Structure formats: C-alpha cells, structure tokens
Amino acid sequence: DGGITQSPKYLFRKEGQNVTLSCEQNLNHDAMYWYRQDPGQGLRLIYYSQIVNDFQKGDIAEGYSVSREKKESFPLTVTSAQKNPTAFYLCASSPGPSSGNTIYFGEGSWLTVV
Amino acid sequence: AQSVTQLGSHVSVSEGALVLLRCNYSSSVPPYLFWYVQYPNQGLQLLLKYTSAATLVKGINGFEAEFKKSETSFHLTKPSAHMSDAAEYFCAVSDRYGGATNKLIFGTGTLLAVQP
C-alpha cells in the first residue's frame, strides 16, 4: 500500500546524543515536511524539501538537520543542540500545487529525552 | 502573512448533537483551506479541503465545511456526533498562489469530546 512510514514509533535520547528519525514515502510526492507537535501548540514546521538535494528551514529549525538524497526519503536528525527535543514528530509529503498543496502525514514518532 | 485561528481549544457535545468547530483565516486572497483530524498517538488524517469554486465541501465521516469569504471562515460541522468523532481537529491554510514554495499553516487545534 502507498503511504508514509515513520520509524521508530518511540525513541529515547540521552542528553548530548544525536538521534535520527526515519521517513519514507512511496507516493511519488515531490515535497516532504517535518513538523513538531507539542500539546497546546499545534504543529510547527521544522524543515521542508520541494525537490531532491534541496531543503529549507521552517519556523523552528535550530537544533535539527535533514537530508534529501532520494525522492522517497527525508530523515530528520535531532542534534544535541536542540535543548527541548521531547515531542511528537510528524513527517508529511505532498504532490504539490496540483493538489492544492494538500499534505499527507505519517503516523508520527515520539521522542523522549531520558 | 497567512494565519488561521481556531476558536475554542476544547469543545464538548453530546452523542447525536450537532458538531460545530470554528476556523477563521487571515489572507488577502481566498486561500486553500483544510481540516484534518488526529486520533490519539496517530498522525493527521485529511477530512476535507476547499480548493475551488464549490463553497460547501463534503468530507469523510459525515463532516462538511462551508467557505464563507465575507466572514473569512471555514467552520467544520457534522449534524449528529458519534462517540468515534472524539479526536483533535486542525484547520489549516495555504496560499493559493506562489507555487511549490507554499506550505500549510495550522491552527492550534480543537479537542472534541463526545459525551454519551
């Protein structure tokens, strides 16, 4: 089935560690996104990519990094510079303007600092 | 800049009652508008979207929303609530023009509780 797969579902990070969240899509979508969700704050955009080998910072990019080496993959690294990384992370993709910029989400990944 | 406001972070209705979740947007031209639903511990699922001429948009699970330009609103309704409708609902807006650089801007969400 076509969709967006995020892994792992749950991840624990120790202080000072970098961790990487995986996001893979087989929808042949050009654009991919990473959002962070905290209770009461809705979704905030971390990074997005409109095309392979290109990506832009969103509203809260500090302490995060991404790569887009393949169309179907958009991994997010949470670095030790991110001081409050505990949150629910959502990956999404979109076919682009032809769909009215509709985006489709994965099931999310929980990251907890221990 | 585009923005979207959801009035009421928590809404509670009785099973069988009307559901009304409010969303107002700020945009100089009619944007694309979306409603998403999120069940606990899951990603967001698209309920419906407004992208063209039809101002009344029907979505999944019996929900619908009406685009009202004069009120800059896109409220979500369902005639009769079901227990399974309990979830968090997000309104989102995207600029109609600007091509591939457009992004969705989300509201802060409304948590819907359905009482038996």
PDB file of C-alpha atoms in Angstrom:
ATOM      1  CA  ASP A   1       0.000   0.000   0.000  1.00  0.00           C
ATOM      2  CA  GLY A   2       1.110   3.553  -0.670  1.00  0.00           C
ATOM      3  CA  GLY A   3       1.884   5.705   2.279  1.00  0.00           C
ATOM      4  CA  ILE A   4       4.335   7.434   4.557  1.00  0.00           C
ATOM      5  CA  THR A   5       6.318   5.317   7.002  1.00  0.00           C
ATOM      6  CA  GLN A   6       7.974   6.784  10.043  1.00  0.00           C
ATOM      7  CA  SER A   7      10.318   4.872  12.307  1.00  0.00           C
ATOM      8  CA  PRO A   8      10.844   4.269  15.100  1.00  0.00           C
ATOM      9  CA  LYS A   9       7.480   4.953  16.720  1.00  0.00           C
ATOM     10  CA  TYR A  10       9.144   5.532  20.094  1.00  0.00           C
ATOM     11  CA  LEU A  11      12.693   6.722  20.669  1.00  0.00           C
ATOM     12  CA  PHE A  12      14.595   7.662  23.782  1.00  0.00           C
ATOM     13  CA  ARG A  13      17.541  10.007  23.706  1.00  0.00           C
ATOM     14  CA  LYS A  14      20.158  10.607  26.324  1.00  0.00           C
ATOM     15  CA  GLU A  15      21.467  14.069  26.971  1.00  0.00           C
ATOM     16  CA  GLY A  16      24.094  15.059  24.413  1.00  0.00           C
ATOM     17  CA  GLN A  17      23.106  12.419  21.891  1.00  0.00           C
ATOM     18  CA  ASN A  18      22.101  12.887  18.276  1.00  0.00           C
ATOM     19  CA  VAL A  19      19.217  10.761  17.049  1.00  0.00           C
ATOM     20  CA  THR A  20      17.737  10.285  13.597  1.00  0.00           C
ATOM     21  CA  LEU A  21      14.079   9.778  12.742  1.00  0.00           C
ATOM     22  CA  SER A  22      13.351   7.985   9.511  1.00  0.00           C
ATOM     23  CA  CYS A  23      10.661   8.981   6.999  1.00  0.00           C
ATOM     24  CA  GLU A  24       9.995   7.083   3.782  1.00  0.00           C
ATOM     25  CA  GLN A  25       7.184   7.631   1.270  1.00  0.00           C
ATOM     26  CA  ASN A  26       6.170   5.598  -1.764  1.00  0.00           C
ATOM     27  CA  LEU A  27       3.587   8.082  -3.040  1.00  0.00           C
ATOM     28  CA  ASN A  28       5.985   9.623  -5.566  1.00  0.00           C
ATOM     29  CA  HIS A  29       5.449  13.011  -3.918  1.00  0.00           C
ATOM     30  CA  ASP A  30       7.925  15.773  -4.659  1.00  0.00           C
ATOM     31  CA  ALA A  31       7.606  17.701  -1.390  1.00  0.00           C
ATOM     32  CA  MET A  32       8.300  16.410   2.101  1.00  0.00           C
ATOM     33  CA  TYR A  33       7.996  18.059   5.506  1.00  0.00           C
ATOM     34  CA  TRP A  34       8.862  17.607   9.161  1.00  0.00           C
ATOM     35  CA  TYR A  35       6.600  19.029  11.864  1.00  0.00           C
ATOM     36  CA  ARG A  36       6.945  19.062  15.613  1.00  0.00           C
ATOM     37  CA  GLN A  37       3.833  18.802  17.787  1.00  0.00           C
ATOM     38  CA  ASP A  38       3.665  19.910  21.407  1.00  0.00           C
ATOM     39  CA  PRO A  39       0.476  19.937  23.490  1.00  0.00           C
ATOM     40  CA  GLY A  40      -1.490  23.138  23.026  1.00  0.00           C
ATOM     41  CA  GLN A  41       0.826  24.498  20.343  1.00  0.00           C
ATOM     42  CA  GLY A  42      -0.419  22.805  17.225  1.00  0.00           C
ATOM     43  CA  LEU A  43       2.092  21.857  14.558  1.00  0.00           C
ATOM     44  CA  ARG A  44       5.272  23.767  13.909  1.00  0.00           C
ATOM     45  CA  LEU A  45       7.308  23.339  10.735  1.00  0.00           C
ATOM     46  CA  ILE A  46      10.924  22.260  11.206  1.00  0.00           C
ATOM     47  CA  TYR A  47      12.199  21.690   7.670  1.00  0.00           C
ATOM     48  CA  TYR A  48      10.754  21.094   4.250  1.00  0.00           C
ATOM     49  CA  SER A  49      12.028  19.931   0.888  1.00  0.00           C
ATOM     50  CA  GLN A  50      10.465  20.599  -2.501  1.00  0.00           C
ATOM     51  CA  ILE A  51      12.928  18.543  -4.511  1.00  0.00           C
ATOM     52  CA  VAL A  52      15.785  16.101  -4.119  1.00  0.00           C
ATOM     53  CA  ASN A  53      19.045  17.602  -2.819  1.00  0.00           C
ATOM     54  CA  ASP A  54      17.294  20.779  -1.717  1.00  0.00           C
ATOM     55  CA  PHE A  55      15.607  21.755   1.560  1.00  0.00           C
ATOM     56  CA  GLN A  56      14.647  24.885   3.500  1.00  0.00           C
ATOM     57  CA  LYS A  57      14.368  25.790   7.147  1.00  0.00           C
ATOM     58  CA  GLY A  58      10.952  26.099   8.644  1.00  0.00           C
ATOM     59  CA  ASP A  59       9.950  28.064  11.724  1.00  0.00           C
ATOM     60  CA  ILE A  60      11.906  26.065  14.311  1.00  0.00           C
ATOM     61  CA  ALA A  61      14.938  24.595  12.514  1.00  0.00           C
ATOM     62  CA  GLU A  62      17.516  25.285  15.228  1.00  0.00           C
ATOM     63  CA  GLY A  63      18.935  22.059  16.646  1.00  0.00           C
ATOM     64  CA  TYR A  64      17.687  19.944  13.741  1.00  0.00           C
ATOM     65  CA  SER A  65      19.176  18.804  10.432  1.00  0.00           C
ATOM     66  CA  VAL A  66      17.806  16.971   7.397  1.00  0.00           C
ATOM     67  CA  SER A  67      18.920  15.461   4.108  1.00  0.00           C
ATOM     68  CA  ARG A  68      17.078  14.682   0.887  1.00  0.00           C
ATOM     69  CA  GLU A  69      19.315  12.375  -1.121  1.00  0.00           C
ATOM     70  CA  LYS A  70      16.419  10.382  -2.528  1.00  0.00           C
ATOM     71  CA  LYS A  71      12.912  11.435  -3.501  1.00  0.00           C
ATOM     72  CA  GLU A  72      11.324   8.903  -1.187  1.00  0.00           C
ATOM     73  CA  SER A  73      13.416   9.593   1.924  1.00  0.00           C
ATOM     74  CA  PHE A  74      13.658  12.614   4.254  1.00  0.00           C
ATOM     75  CA  PRO A  75      15.359  11.729   7.556  1.00  0.00           C
ATOM     76  CA  LEU A  76      15.429  14.172  10.458  1.00  0.00           C
ATOM     77  CA  THR A  77      18.344  14.350  12.887  1.00  0.00           C
ATOM     78  CA  VAL A  78      17.722  15.834  16.294  1.00  0.00           C
ATOM     79  CA  THR A  79      21.068  17.112  17.478  1.00  0.00           C
ATOM     80  CA  SER A  80      22.362  17.750  20.957  1.00  0.00           C
ATOM     81  CA  ALA A  81      21.906  21.462  20.234  1.00  0.00           C
ATOM     82  CA  GLN A  82      18.125  21.011  20.487  1.00  0.00           C
ATOM     83  CA  LYS A  83      17.575  21.751  24.169  1.00  0.00           C
ATOM     84  CA  ASN A  84      13.997  20.574  24.468  1.00  0.00           C
ATOM     85  CA  PRO A  85      13.551  17.742  21.995  1.00  0.00           C
ATOM     86  CA  THR A  86      10.825  15.785  23.782  1.00  0.00           C
ATOM     87  CA  ALA A  87       7.855  15.943  21.394  1.00  0.00           C
ATOM     88  CA  PHE A  88       5.797  14.131  18.797  1.00  0.00           C
ATOM     89  CA  TYR A  89       7.367  14.405  15.336  1.00  0.00           C
ATOM     90  CA  LEU A  90       5.310  14.170  12.169  1.00  0.00           C
ATOM     91  CA  CYS A  91       6.607  13.608   8.669  1.00  0.00           C
ATOM     92  CA  ALA A  92       4.443  14.575   5.727  1.00  0.00           C
ATOM     93  CA  SER A  93       4.540  14.695   1.955  1.00  0.00           C
ATOM     94  CA  SER A  94       2.671  16.480  -0.819  1.00  0.00           C
ATOM     95  CA  PRO A  95       2.273  16.182  -4.566  1.00  0.00           C
ATOM     96  CA  GLY A  96       2.496  19.978  -4.658  1.00  0.00           C
ATOM     97  CA  PRO A  97       0.340  22.739  -6.159  1.00  0.00           C
ATOM     98  CA  SER A  98      -1.605  20.344  -8.402  1.00  0.00           C
ATOM     99  CA  SER A  99      -3.324  19.010  -5.269  1.00  0.00           C
ATOM    100  CA  GLY A 100      -3.948  22.431  -3.770  1.00  0.00           C
ATOM    101  CA  ASN A 101      -0.863  21.849  -1.623  1.00  0.00           C
ATOM    102  CA  THR A 102      -2.590  19.033   0.240  1.00  0.00           C
ATOM    103  CA  ILE A 103      -0.197  17.241   2.556  1.00  0.00           C
ATOM    104  CA  TYR A 104      -0.426  13.708   3.874  1.00  0.00           C
ATOM    105  CA  PHE A 105       1.015  12.590   7.179  1.00  0.00           C
ATOM    106  CA  GLY A 106       2.824   9.597   8.567  1.00  0.00           C
ATOM    107  CA  GLU A 107       1.859   8.051  11.902  1.00  0.00           C
ATOM    108  CA  GLY A 108       4.397  10.055  13.881  1.00  0.00           C
ATOM    109  CA  SER A 109       7.344   9.329  16.156  1.00  0.00           C
ATOM    110  CA  TRP A 110       7.617  10.036  19.865  1.00  0.00           C
ATOM    111  CA  LEU A 111      10.995  11.266  21.051  1.00  0.00           C
ATOM    112  CA  THR A 112      11.714  11.418  24.774  1.00  0.00           C
ATOM    113  CA  VAL A 113      14.859  12.649  26.478  1.00  0.00           C
ATOM    114  CA  VAL A 114      15.939  10.494  29.413  1.00  0.00           C
TER     115      VAL A 114
ATOM    116  CA  ALA B   1       1.346  36.610   6.425  1.00  0.00           C
ATOM    117  CA  GLN B   2      -1.237  33.879   6.429  1.00  0.00           C
ATOM    118  CA  SER B   3      -2.729  32.776   9.707  1.00  0.00           C
ATOM    119  CA  VAL B   4      -5.566  30.627  10.962  1.00  0.00           C
ATOM    120  CA  THR B   5      -7.478  30.842  14.229  1.00  0.00           C
ATOM    121  CA  GLN B   6      -9.489  28.077  15.798  1.00  0.00           C
ATOM    122  CA  LEU B   7     -11.929  29.340  18.394  1.00  0.00           C
ATOM    123  CA  GLY B   8     -12.217  27.016  21.346  1.00  0.00           C
ATOM    124  CA  SER B   9      -9.409  24.656  22.246  1.00  0.00           C
ATOM    125  CA  HIS B  10     -11.938  22.253  23.789  1.00  0.00           C
ATOM    126  CA  VAL B  11     -15.458  21.521  22.609  1.00  0.00           C
ATOM    127  CA  SER B  12     -17.810  19.037  24.248  1.00  0.00           C
ATOM    128  CA  VAL B  13     -21.047  17.756  22.699  1.00  0.00           C
ATOM    129  CA  SER B  14     -23.488  15.005  23.467  1.00  0.00           C
ATOM    130  CA  GLU B  15     -23.753  11.996  21.217  1.00  0.00           C
ATOM    131  CA  GLY B  16     -26.256  12.801  18.464  1.00  0.00           C
ATOM    132  CA  ALA B  17     -25.851  16.564  18.813  1.00  0.00           C
ATOM    133  CA  LEU B  18     -24.573  18.985  16.200  1.00  0.00           C
ATOM    134  CA  VAL B  19     -20.820  19.406  15.974  1.00  0.00           C
ATOM    135  CA  LEU B  20     -19.540  22.886  15.104  1.00  0.00           C
ATOM    136  CA  LEU B  21     -15.813  23.613  15.128  1.00  0.00           C
ATOM    137  CA  ARG B  22     -14.814  27.137  14.185  1.00  0.00           C
ATOM    138  CA  CYS B  23     -11.969  28.267  11.955  1.00  0.00           C
ATOM    139  CA  ASN B  24     -11.172  31.758  10.692  1.00  0.00           C
ATOM    140  CA  TYR B  25      -8.337  32.626   8.383  1.00  0.00           C
ATOM    141  CA  SER B  26      -6.393  35.718   7.524  1.00  0.00           C
ATOM    142  CA  SER B  27      -5.451  36.085   3.868  1.00  0.00           C
ATOM    143  CA  SER B  28      -5.588  38.787   1.237  1.00  0.00           C
ATOM    144  CA  VAL B  29      -6.964  36.366  -1.360  1.00  0.00           C
ATOM    145  CA  PRO B  30      -9.093  33.244  -0.918  1.00  0.00           C
ATOM    146  CA  PRO B  31      -6.659  30.537   0.105  1.00  0.00           C
ATOM    147  CA  TYR B  32      -6.751  26.788   0.072  1.00  0.00           C
ATOM    148  CA  LEU B  33      -8.327  25.538   3.315  1.00  0.00           C
ATOM    149  CA  PHE B  34      -8.161  22.177   5.028  1.00  0.00           C
ATOM    150  CA  TRP B  35      -9.493  20.281   8.012  1.00  0.00           C
ATOM    151  CA  TYR B  36      -7.506  17.417   9.481  1.00  0.00           C
ATOM    152  CA  VAL B  37      -8.381  15.017  12.299  1.00  0.00           C
ATOM    153  CA  GLN B  38      -5.926  13.431  14.716  1.00  0.00           C
ATOM    154  CA  TYR B  39      -6.727  10.460  16.917  1.00  0.00           C
ATOM    155  CA  PRO B  40      -4.547   9.845  19.974  1.00  0.00           C
ATOM    156  CA  ASN B  41      -0.981   8.844  19.217  1.00  0.00           C
ATOM    157  CA  GLN B  42      -1.514   8.971  15.448  1.00  0.00           C
ATOM    158  CA  GLY B  43      -0.734  11.208  12.511  1.00  0.00           C
ATOM    159  CA  LEU B  44      -3.170  13.674  10.965  1.00  0.00           C
ATOM    160  CA  GLN B  45      -5.790  12.467   8.500  1.00  0.00           C
ATOM    161  CA  LEU B  46      -7.303  14.737   5.862  1.00  0.00           C
ATOM    162  CA  LEU B  47     -11.029  15.269   6.475  1.00  0.00           C
ATOM    163  CA  LEU B  48     -11.775  17.686   3.653  1.00  0.00           C
ATOM    164  CA  LYS B  49     -10.345  20.571   1.682  1.00  0.00           C
ATOM    165  CA  TYR B  50     -11.505  23.678  -0.156  1.00  0.00           C
ATOM    166  CA  THR B  51      -9.529  24.401  -3.294  1.00  0.00           C
ATOM    167  CA  SER B  52     -12.040  25.541  -5.921  1.00  0.00           C
ATOM    168  CA  ALA B  53     -15.446  27.004  -6.654  1.00  0.00           C
ATOM    169  CA  ALA B  54     -17.711  24.796  -4.539  1.00  0.00           C
ATOM    170  CA  THR B  55     -18.034  26.600  -1.228  1.00  0.00           C
ATOM    171  CA  LEU B  56     -19.700  23.721   0.601  1.00  0.00           C
ATOM    172  CA  VAL B  57     -17.235  20.891   0.890  1.00  0.00           C
ATOM    173  CA  LYS B  58     -18.155  17.389   1.995  1.00  0.00           C
ATOM    174  CA  GLY B  59     -15.581  15.190   3.633  1.00  0.00           C
ATOM    175  CA  ILE B  60     -15.218  11.812   5.220  1.00  0.00           C
ATOM    176  CA  ASN B  61     -17.139  10.529   8.250  1.00  0.00           C
ATOM    177  CA  GLY B  62     -20.122  12.801   7.567  1.00  0.00           C
ATOM    178  CA  PHE B  63     -18.270  16.081   8.097  1.00  0.00           C
ATOM    179  CA  GLU B  64     -18.645  19.133   5.907  1.00  0.00           C
ATOM    180  CA  ALA B  65     -17.365  22.698   5.881  1.00  0.00           C
ATOM    181  CA  GLU B  66     -18.504  25.877   4.218  1.00  0.00           C
ATOM    182  CA  PHE B  67     -16.147  28.500   2.865  1.00  0.00           C
ATOM    183  CA  LYS B  68     -17.511  31.989   3.567  1.00  0.00           C
ATOM    184  CA  LYS B  69     -15.373  34.672   2.032  1.00  0.00           C
ATOM    185  CA  SER B  70     -17.296  37.534   3.627  1.00  0.00           C
ATOM    186  CA  GLU B  71     -16.652  36.090   7.085  1.00  0.00           C
ATOM    187  CA  THR B  72     -13.183  34.667   6.293  1.00  0.00           C
ATOM    188  CA  SER B  73     -14.393  31.442   7.853  1.00  0.00           C
ATOM    189  CA  PHE B  74     -14.284  27.723   7.168  1.00  0.00           C
ATOM    190  CA  HIS B  75     -16.227  26.133  10.016  1.00  0.00           C
ATOM    191  CA  LEU B  76     -16.496  22.351  10.280  1.00  0.00           C
ATOM    192  CA  THR B  77     -19.863  20.760  11.008  1.00  0.00           C
ATOM    193  CA  LYS B  78     -21.475  17.385  11.447  1.00  0.00           C
ATOM    194  CA  PRO B  79     -25.227  17.026  12.043  1.00  0.00           C
ATOM    195  CA  SER B  80     -25.002  14.211  14.580  1.00  0.00           C
ATOM    196  CA  ALA B  81     -21.951  13.442  16.715  1.00  0.00           C
ATOM    197  CA  HIS B  82     -20.786   9.905  17.238  1.00  0.00           C
ATOM    198  CA  MET B  83     -18.539   8.653  20.007  1.00  0.00           C
ATOM    199  CA  SER B  84     -15.904   7.806  17.405  1.00  0.00           C
ATOM    200  CA  ASP B  85     -15.671  11.505  16.464  1.00  0.00           C
ATOM    201  CA  ALA B  86     -13.789  12.252  19.685  1.00  0.00           C
ATOM    202  CA  ALA B  87     -10.409  13.484  18.491  1.00  0.00           C
ATOM    203  CA  GLU B  88      -8.411  16.646  17.867  1.00  0.00           C
ATOM    204  CA  TYR B  89      -9.254  18.681  14.795  1.00  0.00           C
ATOM    205  CA  PHE B  90      -6.910  21.045  12.980  1.00  0.00           C
ATOM    206  CA  CYS B  91      -7.753  23.751  10.483  1.00  0.00           C
ATOM    207  CA  ALA B  92      -5.007  24.695   8.015  1.00  0.00           C
ATOM    208  CA  VAL B  93      -4.499  27.299   5.296  1.00  0.00           C
ATOM    209  CA  SER B  94      -2.237  27.528   2.269  1.00  0.00           C
ATOM    210  CA  ASP B  95      -1.714  30.375  -0.139  1.00  0.00           C
ATOM    211  CA  ARG B  96      -3.449  29.778  -3.486  1.00  0.00           C
ATOM    212  CA  TYR B  97      -0.642  31.428  -5.370  1.00  0.00           C
ATOM    213  CA  GLY B  98       3.080  31.012  -5.056  1.00  0.00           C
ATOM    214  CA  GLY B  99       3.530  27.561  -6.493  1.00  0.00           C
ATOM    215  CA  ALA B 100       5.784  24.967  -4.996  1.00  0.00           C
ATOM    216  CA  THR B 101       7.024  27.136  -2.149  1.00  0.00           C
ATOM    217  CA  ASN B 102       3.680  27.132  -0.401  1.00  0.00           C
ATOM    218  CA  LYS B 103       3.296  25.497   2.962  1.00  0.00           C
ATOM    219  CA  LEU B 104       0.340  24.732   5.187  1.00  0.00           C
ATOM    220  CA  ILE B 105      -0.138  26.879   8.263  1.00  0.00           C
ATOM    221  CA  PHE B 106      -2.002  25.061  11.024  1.00  0.00           C
ATOM    222  CA  GLY B 107      -4.263  26.301  13.768  1.00  0.00           C
ATOM    223  CA  THR B 108      -3.664  25.244  17.348  1.00  0.00           C
ATOM    224  CA  GLY B 109      -6.332  22.565  17.234  1.00  0.00           C
ATOM    225  CA  THR B 110      -9.696  21.879  18.858  1.00  0.00           C
ATOM    226  CA  LEU B 111     -10.147  18.841  21.047  1.00  0.00           C
ATOM    227  CA  LEU B 112     -13.631  17.405  20.570  1.00  0.00           C
ATOM    228  CA  ALA B 113     -15.151  15.360  23.375  1.00  0.00           C
ATOM    229  CA  VAL B 114     -18.366  13.417  22.796  1.00  0.00           C
ATOM    230  CA  GLN B 115     -20.445  12.604  25.865  1.00  0.00           C
ATOM    231  CA  PRO B 116     -22.721   9.546  25.896  1.00  0.00           C
TER     232      PRO B 116
END
